[in-house]
mmCIF file of C-alpha atoms in Angstrom:
data_model
loop_
_atom_site.group_PDB
_atom_site.id
_atom_site.type_symbol
_atom_site.label_atom_id
_atom_site.label_comp_id
_atom_site.label_asym_id
_atom_site.label_seq_id
_atom_site.Cartn_x
_atom_site.Cartn_y
_atom_site.Cartn_z
ATOM 1 C CA MET A 1 -7.851 32.766 6.124
ATOM 2 C CA ILE A 2 -8.088 29.005 5.564
ATOM 3 C CA GLU A 3 -6.405 26.900 8.259
ATOM 4 C CA ALA A 4 -4.088 24.145 7.002
ATOM 5 C CA ARG A 5 -5.320 21.598 9.546
ATOM 6 C CA ARG A 6 -8.828 21.975 8.145
ATOM 7 C CA LEU A 7 -7.474 21.212 4.685
ATOM 8 C CA HIS A 8 -5.945 18.057 6.135
ATOM 9 C CA ILE A 9 -9.339 17.106 7.579
ATOM 10 C CA LEU A 10 -11.015 17.758 4.219
ATOM 11 C CA ARG A 11 -8.522 15.427 2.516
ATOM 12 C CA ALA A 12 -9.048 12.726 5.142
ATOM 13 C CA VAL A 13 -12.810 12.888 4.601
ATOM 14 C CA ALA A 14 -12.282 12.616 0.833
ATOM 15 C CA ASP A 15 -9.948 9.624 1.305
ATOM 16 C CA HIS A 16 -12.086 7.727 3.833
ATOM 17 C CA ARG A 17 -15.518 8.803 2.519
ATOM 18 C CA THR A 18 -17.144 8.879 5.946
ATOM 19 C CA VAL A 19 -16.760 11.344 8.793
ATOM 20 C CA THR A 20 -16.471 8.495 11.294
ATOM 21 C CA ALA A 21 -13.591 6.790 9.443
ATOM 22 C CA ALA A 22 -11.779 10.083 8.891
ATOM 23 C CA ALA A 23 -12.166 10.954 12.570
ATOM 24 C CA ALA A 24 -10.751 7.586 13.639
ATOM 25 C CA ALA A 25 -7.753 8.013 11.323
ATOM 26 C CA LEU A 26 -7.072 11.514 12.662
ATOM 27 C CA TYR A 27 -7.672 10.552 16.318
ATOM 28 C CA LEU A 28 -10.561 13.034 16.541
ATOM 29 C CA THR A 29 -14.222 12.634 17.382
ATOM 30 C CA PRO A 30 -16.743 12.659 14.523
ATOM 31 C CA SER A 31 -18.286 15.799 15.996
ATOM 32 C CA ALA A 32 -14.895 17.539 15.951
ATOM 33 C CA VAL A 33 -14.429 16.631 12.281
ATOM 34 C CA SER A 34 -17.936 17.885 11.448
ATOM 35 C CA GLN A 35 -17.238 21.143 13.308
ATOM 36 C CA GLN A 36 -13.992 21.681 11.408
ATOM 37 C CA LEU A 37 -15.720 21.005 8.084
ATOM 38 C CA ALA A 38 -18.458 23.495 8.998
ATOM 39 C CA ALA A 39 -15.816 26.080 9.906
ATOM 40 C CA LEU A 40 -14.028 25.447 6.598
ATOM 41 C CA GLU A 41 -17.290 25.930 4.707
ATOM 42 C CA GLN A 42 -17.809 29.180 6.571
ATOM 43 C CA GLU A 43 -14.266 30.318 5.759
ATOM 44 C CA THR A 44 -14.656 29.563 2.056
ATOM 45 C CA GLY A 45 -18.304 30.553 1.696
ATOM 46 C CA HIS A 46 -19.077 27.310 -0.141
ATOM 47 C CA ARG A 47 -20.690 24.002 0.651
ATOM 48 C CA LEU A 48 -17.841 21.493 0.456
ATOM 49 C CA VAL A 49 -19.371 18.106 1.349
ATOM 50 C CA GLU A 50 -22.655 16.356 0.785
ATOM 51 C CA ARG A 51 -23.896 13.750 3.253
ATOM 52 C CA SER A 52 -25.958 10.678 2.448
ATOM 53 C CA ALA A 53 -26.760 7.309 3.998
ATOM 54 C CA ARG A 54 -23.653 5.888 2.298
ATOM 55 C CA GLY A 55 -21.277 8.509 3.696
ATOM 56 C CA VAL A 56 -20.017 11.829 2.380
ATOM 57 C CA ARG A 57 -18.665 13.063 -0.923
ATOM 58 C CA LEU A 58 -17.122 16.338 -1.980
ATOM 59 C CA THR A 59 -19.118 18.891 -3.897
ATOM 60 C CA ALA A 60 -17.675 20.555 -6.994
ATOM 61 C CA ALA A 61 -16.377 23.342 -4.732
ATOM 62 C CA GLY A 62 -14.918 20.713 -2.407
ATOM 63 C CA ASP A 63 -13.085 19.090 -5.319
ATOM 64 C CA ILE A 64 -11.613 22.455 -6.304
ATOM 65 C CA LEU A 65 -10.432 23.115 -2.761
ATOM 66 C CA LEU A 66 -9.025 19.577 -2.450
ATOM 67 C CA THR A 67 -6.799 20.171 -5.478
ATOM 68 C CA HIS A 68 -5.343 23.248 -3.786
ATOM 69 C CA ALA A 69 -5.208 21.447 -0.440
ATOM 70 C CA ASN A 70 -2.952 18.757 -1.920
ATOM 71 C CA ALA A 71 -0.592 21.443 -3.235
ATOM 72 C CA VAL A 72 -0.618 23.413 0.044
ATOM 73 C CA LEU A 73 -0.005 20.347 2.195
ATOM 74 C CA ALA A 74 2.828 19.201 -0.074
ATOM 75 C CA GLN A 75 4.432 22.635 0.211
ATOM 76 C CA LEU A 76 4.149 22.497 4.008
ATOM 77 C CA GLU A 77 5.888 19.106 3.935
ATOM 78 C CA ARG A 78 8.694 20.707 1.907
ATOM 79 C CA ALA A 79 8.938 23.542 4.432
ATOM 80 C CA GLU A 80 9.238 21.052 7.298
ATOM 81 C CA SER A 81 11.887 19.165 5.330
ATOM 82 C CA GLU A 82 13.978 22.277 4.753
ATOM 83 C CA LEU A 83 13.657 23.366 8.382
ATOM 84 C CA ALA A 84 14.674 19.912 9.548
ATOM 85 C CA ALA A 85 17.659 20.038 7.187
ATOM 86 C CA TYR A 86 18.573 23.452 8.581
ATOM 87 C CA GLY A 87 18.532 21.949 12.060
ATOM 88 C CA SER A 88 20.811 19.117 10.808
ATOM 89 C CA GLY A 89 18.207 16.373 10.964
ATOM 90 C CA GLU A 90 20.833 13.805 11.842
ATOM 91 C CA ALA A 91 18.793 12.176 14.595
ATOM 92 C CA GLY A 92 15.145 11.269 14.987
ATOM 93 C CA THR A 93 12.498 8.590 14.566
ATOM 94 C CA VAL A 94 10.896 7.410 11.328
ATOM 95 C CA THR A 95 7.872 5.117 11.294
ATOM 96 C CA VAL A 96 7.527 2.635 8.422
ATOM 97 C CA ALA A 97 4.426 0.594 7.592
ATOM 98 C CA ALA A 98 5.012 -2.472 5.406
ATOM 99 C CA PHE A 99 3.457 -5.835 4.596
ATOM 100 C CA ALA A 100 5.069 -8.929 6.125
ATOM 101 C CA THR A 101 7.059 -10.138 3.092
ATOM 102 C CA GLY A 102 8.254 -6.608 2.376
ATOM 103 C CA ILE A 103 9.509 -6.319 5.944
ATOM 104 C CA GLY A 104 11.636 -9.401 5.501
ATOM 105 C CA LEU A 105 12.820 -8.605 1.993
ATOM 106 C CA VAL A 106 13.700 -4.893 2.148
ATOM 107 C CA VAL A 107 12.767 -3.232 5.455
ATOM 108 C CA ALA A 108 14.876 -5.431 7.753
ATOM 109 C CA PRO A 109 17.986 -5.204 5.486
ATOM 110 C CA ALA A 110 17.455 -1.428 5.279
ATOM 111 C CA LEU A 111 17.465 -1.216 9.091
ATOM 112 C CA THR A 112 20.759 -3.103 9.186
ATOM 113 C CA ALA A 113 22.288 -0.665 6.681
ATOM 114 C CA LEU A 114 20.933 2.398 8.502
ATOM 115 C CA ALA A 115 22.504 1.230 11.755
ATOM 116 C CA ARG A 116 25.861 1.700 9.997
ATOM 117 C CA THR A 117 25.219 4.725 7.785
ATOM 118 C CA ALA A 118 22.748 6.771 9.870
ATOM 119 C CA PRO A 119 22.968 5.596 13.484
ATOM 120 C CA GLY A 120 21.016 8.621 14.725
ATOM 121 C CA ILE A 121 17.870 7.512 12.888
ATOM 122 C CA ARG A 122 15.578 5.149 14.772
ATOM 123 C CA VAL A 123 13.048 3.267 12.656
ATOM 124 C CA HIS A 124 9.790 1.932 14.069
ATOM 125 C CA VAL A 125 8.155 -0.721 11.871
ATOM 126 C CA GLN A 126 4.455 -1.583 11.715
ATOM 127 C CA ASP A 127 2.998 -4.568 9.873
ATOM 128 C CA ALA A 128 0.266 -3.350 7.507
ATOM 129 C CA GLU A 129 -1.115 -4.551 4.193
ATOM 130 C CA GLY A 130 -0.038 -2.604 1.133
ATOM 131 C CA ASP A 131 -3.365 -0.872 0.634
ATOM 132 C CA ALA A 132 -3.747 0.167 4.309
ATOM 133 C CA SER A 133 -0.232 1.598 4.608
ATOM 134 C CA LEU A 134 -0.838 4.350 2.040
ATOM 135 C CA LEU A 135 -3.753 5.787 4.000
ATOM 136 C CA MET A 136 -1.616 5.566 7.149
ATOM 137 C CA VAL A 137 0.947 7.829 5.441
ATOM 138 C CA LEU A 138 -1.700 10.298 4.279
ATOM 139 C CA ASP A 139 -3.231 10.384 7.772
ATOM 140 C CA ARG A 140 0.248 11.013 9.260
ATOM 141 C CA GLN A 141 0.061 7.831 11.315
ATOM 142 C CA VAL A 142 3.363 6.731 9.752
ATOM 143 C CA ASP A 143 6.053 8.448 7.701
ATOM 144 C CA VAL A 144 6.868 5.845 5.043
ATOM 145 C CA ALA A 145 4.807 3.067 3.452
ATOM 146 C CA VAL A 146 6.122 0.013 1.652
ATOM 147 C CA ALA A 147 3.108 -0.778 -0.497
ATOM 148 C CA VAL A 148 1.947 -2.959 -3.361
ATOM 149 C CA GLU A 149 0.417 -1.861 -6.645
ATOM 150 C CA TYR A 150 -3.251 -2.804 -6.691
ATOM 151 C CA ARG A 151 -6.447 -1.932 -8.507
ATOM 152 C CA GLY A 152 -7.382 1.559 -7.350
ATOM 153 C CA ALA A 153 -3.969 2.358 -5.855
ATOM 154 C CA PRO A 154 -2.873 6.023 -6.067
ATOM 155 C CA GLY A 155 -0.888 6.460 -9.269
ATOM 156 C CA ALA A 156 2.621 7.805 -9.695
ATOM 157 C CA ASP A 157 1.130 11.214 -10.526
ATOM 158 C CA ASP A 158 -1.037 11.371 -7.401
ATOM 159 C CA PRO A 159 -0.571 14.887 -5.915
ATOM 160 C CA ARG A 160 -0.667 13.561 -2.343
ATOM 161 C CA LEU A 161 2.217 11.070 -2.513
ATOM 162 C CA THR A 162 5.732 10.631 -3.842
ATOM 163 C CA ARG A 163 6.440 7.038 -4.878
ATOM 164 C CA VAL A 164 9.821 5.294 -5.058
ATOM 165 C CA PRO A 165 9.820 2.010 -7.059
ATOM 166 C CA LEU A 166 11.508 -0.824 -5.163
ATOM 167 C CA TYR A 167 11.068 -4.167 -6.917
ATOM 168 C CA ALA A 168 8.753 -6.342 -8.966
ATOM 169 C CA GLU A 169 8.409 -10.089 -8.526
ATOM 170 C CA PRO A 170 6.426 -12.775 -10.343
ATOM 171 C CA PHE A 171 3.782 -15.024 -8.827
ATOM 172 C CA ASP A 172 4.436 -18.767 -9.104
ATOM 173 C CA ALA A 173 1.774 -21.455 -9.350
ATOM 174 C CA VAL A 174 1.473 -23.700 -6.288
ATOM 175 C CA LEU A 175 -0.115 -27.097 -7.001
ATOM 176 C CA PRO A 176 -0.923 -30.249 -5.003
ATOM 177 C CA PRO A 177 1.674 -32.984 -5.680
ATOM 178 C CA GLY A 178 -0.846 -35.172 -7.552
ATOM 179 C CA HIS A 179 -2.081 -32.385 -9.785
ATOM 180 C CA ARG A 180 -2.438 -33.197 -13.494
ATOM 181 C CA LEU A 181 0.151 -30.492 -14.332
ATOM 182 C CA ALA A 182 2.634 -31.431 -11.609
ATOM 183 C CA ASP A 183 5.079 -32.936 -14.138
ATOM 184 C CA THR A 184 5.165 -29.902 -16.456
ATOM 185 C CA ASP A 185 8.078 -27.456 -16.312
ATOM 186 C CA ARG A 186 5.910 -24.365 -16.746
ATOM 187 C CA LEU A 187 2.211 -23.651 -17.088
ATOM 188 C CA ALA A 188 -0.200 -20.931 -18.157
ATOM 189 C CA VAL A 189 -2.756 -19.399 -15.827
ATOM 190 C CA ALA A 190 -5.472 -20.506 -18.281
ATOM 191 C CA ASP A 191 -4.478 -24.146 -17.615
ATOM 192 C CA LEU A 192 -5.926 -23.765 -14.099
ATOM 193 C CA ALA A 193 -9.319 -22.400 -15.121
ATOM 194 C CA GLY A 194 -11.213 -25.507 -13.990
ATOM 195 C CA ASP A 195 -9.511 -25.895 -10.609
ATOM 196 C CA PRO A 196 -10.664 -24.788 -7.165
ATOM 197 C CA TRP A 197 -8.528 -21.887 -5.948
ATOM 198 C CA ILE A 198 -6.912 -20.749 -2.703
ATOM 199 C CA GLY A 199 -6.081 -17.076 -2.314
ATOM 200 C CA PRO A 200 -6.080 -13.894 -0.235
ATOM 201 C CA TYR A 201 -9.211 -12.108 0.893
ATOM 202 C CA PRO A 202 -10.721 -9.343 -1.266
ATOM 203 C CA GLY A 203 -9.071 -6.074 -0.270
ATOM 204 C CA ASN A 204 -5.621 -7.637 -0.108
ATOM 205 C CA PRO A 205 -3.580 -6.272 -3.060
ATOM 206 C CA CYS A 206 -2.468 -9.815 -3.926
ATOM 207 C CA HIS A 207 -6.111 -10.792 -4.353
ATOM 208 C CA ASP A 208 -6.381 -8.183 -7.107
ATOM 209 C CA VAL A 209 -3.241 -9.496 -8.829
ATOM 210 C CA VAL A 210 -4.578 -13.073 -8.846
ATOM 211 C CA VAL A 211 -8.080 -12.135 -10.024
ATOM 212 C CA LEU A 212 -6.746 -9.839 -12.767
ATOM 213 C CA ALA A 213 -4.361 -12.576 -13.974
ATOM 214 C CA CYS A 214 -7.254 -15.014 -14.223
ATOM 215 C CA GLU A 215 -9.485 -12.447 -15.937
ATOM 216 C CA TYR A 216 -6.684 -11.771 -18.435
ATOM 217 C CA ALA A 217 -6.564 -15.552 -19.066
ATOM 218 C CA GLY A 218 -10.295 -15.551 -19.741
ATOM 219 C CA PHE A 219 -11.922 -16.880 -16.570
ATOM 220 C CA GLN A 220 -12.993 -16.021 -13.039
ATOM 221 C CA PRO A 221 -11.188 -18.105 -10.381
ATOM 222 C CA ARG A 222 -13.427 -20.334 -8.236
ATOM 223 C CA LEU A 223 -12.023 -19.155 -4.896
ATOM 224 C CA GLU A 224 -13.002 -21.857 -2.399
ATOM 225 C CA HIS A 225 -10.480 -21.129 0.371
ATOM 226 C CA THR A 226 -9.194 -17.739 1.567
ATOM 227 C CA SER A 227 -6.247 -16.702 3.727
ATOM 228 C CA ASP A 228 -3.903 -13.727 3.792
ATOM 229 C CA ASP A 229 -1.177 -15.987 5.245
ATOM 230 C CA PHE A 230 0.757 -17.578 2.392
ATOM 231 C CA ARG A 231 1.960 -20.384 4.668
ATOM 232 C CA ALA A 232 -1.680 -21.294 5.180
ATOM 233 C CA VAL A 233 -2.253 -21.090 1.406
ATOM 234 C CA VAL A 234 0.629 -23.520 0.786
ATOM 235 C CA ALA A 235 -0.625 -25.848 3.539
ATOM 236 C CA LEU A 236 -4.075 -25.961 1.925
ATOM 237 C CA ALA A 237 -2.526 -26.680 -1.482
ATOM 238 C CA SER A 238 -0.544 -29.543 0.054
ATOM 239 C CA ALA A 239 -3.879 -30.933 1.302
ATOM 240 C CA ALA A 240 -5.169 -30.916 -2.301
ATOM 241 C CA ALA A 241 -7.694 -28.187 -1.445
ATOM 242 C CA GLY A 242 -6.891 -26.256 -4.626
ATOM 243 C CA VAL A 243 -4.297 -24.313 -6.582
ATOM 244 C CA ALA A 244 -2.831 -20.897 -5.895
ATOM 245 C CA LEU A 245 -0.652 -18.110 -7.237
ATOM 246 C CA VAL A 246 1.855 -16.904 -4.635
ATOM 247 C CA PRO A 247 4.535 -14.157 -4.838
ATOM 248 C CA ARG A 248 7.935 -15.775 -5.298
ATOM 249 C CA SER A 249 9.517 -14.053 -2.296
ATOM 250 C CA ALA A 250 6.734 -15.357 -0.028
ATOM 251 C CA LEU A 251 7.827 -18.912 -0.900
ATOM 252 C CA ARG A 252 11.403 -18.346 0.222
ATOM 253 C CA ASP A 253 12.426 -20.280 3.339
ATOM 254 C CA MET A 254 9.049 -22.084 3.325
ATOM 255 C CA ASP A 255 8.680 -25.868 3.527
ATOM 256 C CA LEU A 256 7.481 -26.768 0.040
ATOM 257 C CA THR A 257 7.875 -30.548 0.258
ATOM 258 C CA GLY A 258 4.105 -31.069 0.120
ATOM 259 C CA VAL A 259 3.466 -28.984 -3.013
ATOM 260 C CA VAL A 260 4.695 -28.455 -6.554
ATOM 261 C CA VAL A 261 5.808 -24.930 -7.515
ATOM 262 C CA ARG A 262 5.957 -23.945 -11.161
ATOM 263 C CA PRO A 263 6.702 -20.657 -12.962
ATOM 264 C CA VAL A 264 3.959 -19.149 -15.097
ATOM 265 C CA ASP A 265 4.289 -18.753 -18.858
ATOM 266 C CA ASP A 266 3.036 -15.893 -21.008
ATOM 267 C CA VAL A 267 2.371 -12.675 -19.042
ATOM 268 C CA ALA A 268 3.125 -13.772 -15.490
ATOM 269 C CA PRO A 269 1.178 -12.032 -12.711
ATOM 270 C CA THR A 270 3.511 -9.632 -10.941
ATOM 271 C CA ARG A 271 3.609 -7.902 -7.575
ATOM 272 C CA ARG A 272 5.026 -4.375 -7.930
ATOM 273 C CA VAL A 273 6.313 -2.901 -4.684
ATOM 274 C CA PHE A 274 7.111 0.739 -3.968
ATOM 275 C CA ALA A 275 7.830 3.054 -1.056
ATOM 276 C CA ALA A 276 5.727 6.166 -0.557
ATOM 277 C CA VAL A 277 5.869 9.344 1.508
ATOM 278 C CA ARG A 278 3.659 12.407 1.557
ATOM 279 C CA ARG A 279 4.484 14.588 -1.411
ATOM 280 C CA GLY A 280 6.999 17.213 -0.417
ATOM 281 C CA ALA A 281 8.487 15.040 2.355
ATOM 282 C CA GLU A 282 10.833 13.037 0.126
ATOM 283 C CA GLU A 283 13.736 15.414 0.866
ATOM 284 C CA HIS A 284 13.237 15.383 4.631
ATOM 285 C CA PRO A 285 16.679 14.626 6.124
ATOM 286 C CA LEU A 286 15.263 11.739 8.157
ATOM 287 C CA PHE A 287 13.145 10.213 5.394
ATOM 288 C CA ARG A 288 15.692 10.534 2.580
ATOM 289 C CA PRO A 289 18.212 8.063 4.091
ATOM 290 C CA VAL A 290 15.407 5.592 4.829
ATOM 291 C CA LEU A 291 14.160 5.722 1.233
ATOM 292 C CA ALA A 292 17.725 5.314 -0.037
ATOM 293 C CA ALA A 293 18.293 2.302 2.234
ATOM 294 C CA LEU A 294 15.053 0.712 1.016
ATOM 295 C CA ARG A 295 16.105 1.227 -2.620
ATOM 296 C CA GLU A 296 19.523 -0.303 -1.949
ATOM 297 C CA ALA A 297 18.004 -3.276 -0.119
ATOM 298 C CA ALA A 298 15.643 -3.888 -3.034
ATOM 299 C CA ALA A 299 18.474 -3.590 -5.571
ATOM 300 C CA SER A 300 20.541 -6.131 -3.630
ATOM 301 C CA GLN A 301 17.779 -8.712 -4.136
ATOM 302 C CA GLY A 302 18.730 -8.473 -7.775
#
């Protein structure tokens, strides 16, 4: 008989690609993870992982078992949801991981609405970048992620997650006040090909959006300054350090007197934001009101 917790460990190893990282995410020791993998291999009679200097990867048998593991774990989430519904599920705690702008735009308004509509639900919020929050959900560190579409993000058909679209917003160009295009009403990303750039670090989903927009326009941005804090990005632009593309919501309530902000013509780079829970957990009586409140908060941004 295959134990479900060992399937969860197998999935964590597949997601994190090293035993050490999977162990840290699951709050286990690397030796404990290795022991559980060995026990799972003994239970199945197949070698499931291959180790190398670069980490671990699943064997063909491991890939087969992972497909079934995703289905089994999703079904267990559904079972927990139904049992929680049977027990009323009117009170409890839900943990939400979201990036800073998402917290301000949809998570905080959702908390205000939940205080009226579902006062028995307590929500704990953690600040996490959009790519990190999805792994936090899969590792059961949090219940709900507010994440950003990025290169390599799990797709809508990913068997591990259920995604709920929230909103999409364009990136605007942020220029120094003396920039040659400061007097134009709109500009194209290609117009900035020769400029020095300011942007997020690689690994930040917004970095992918900016780089892909520039690649689509036919050039690689010359990224001379990096910061994940958009206030710092705007401050550097005001100092004529370069140009930037910044999500429109991140510019709200920011002092923009030292920069010029312009919309982008053609196919504007866009940040697409969604909520995600483990597949099968979307009908959990605690998670369902939180997802609904997030959708309503996003819709109210209009």
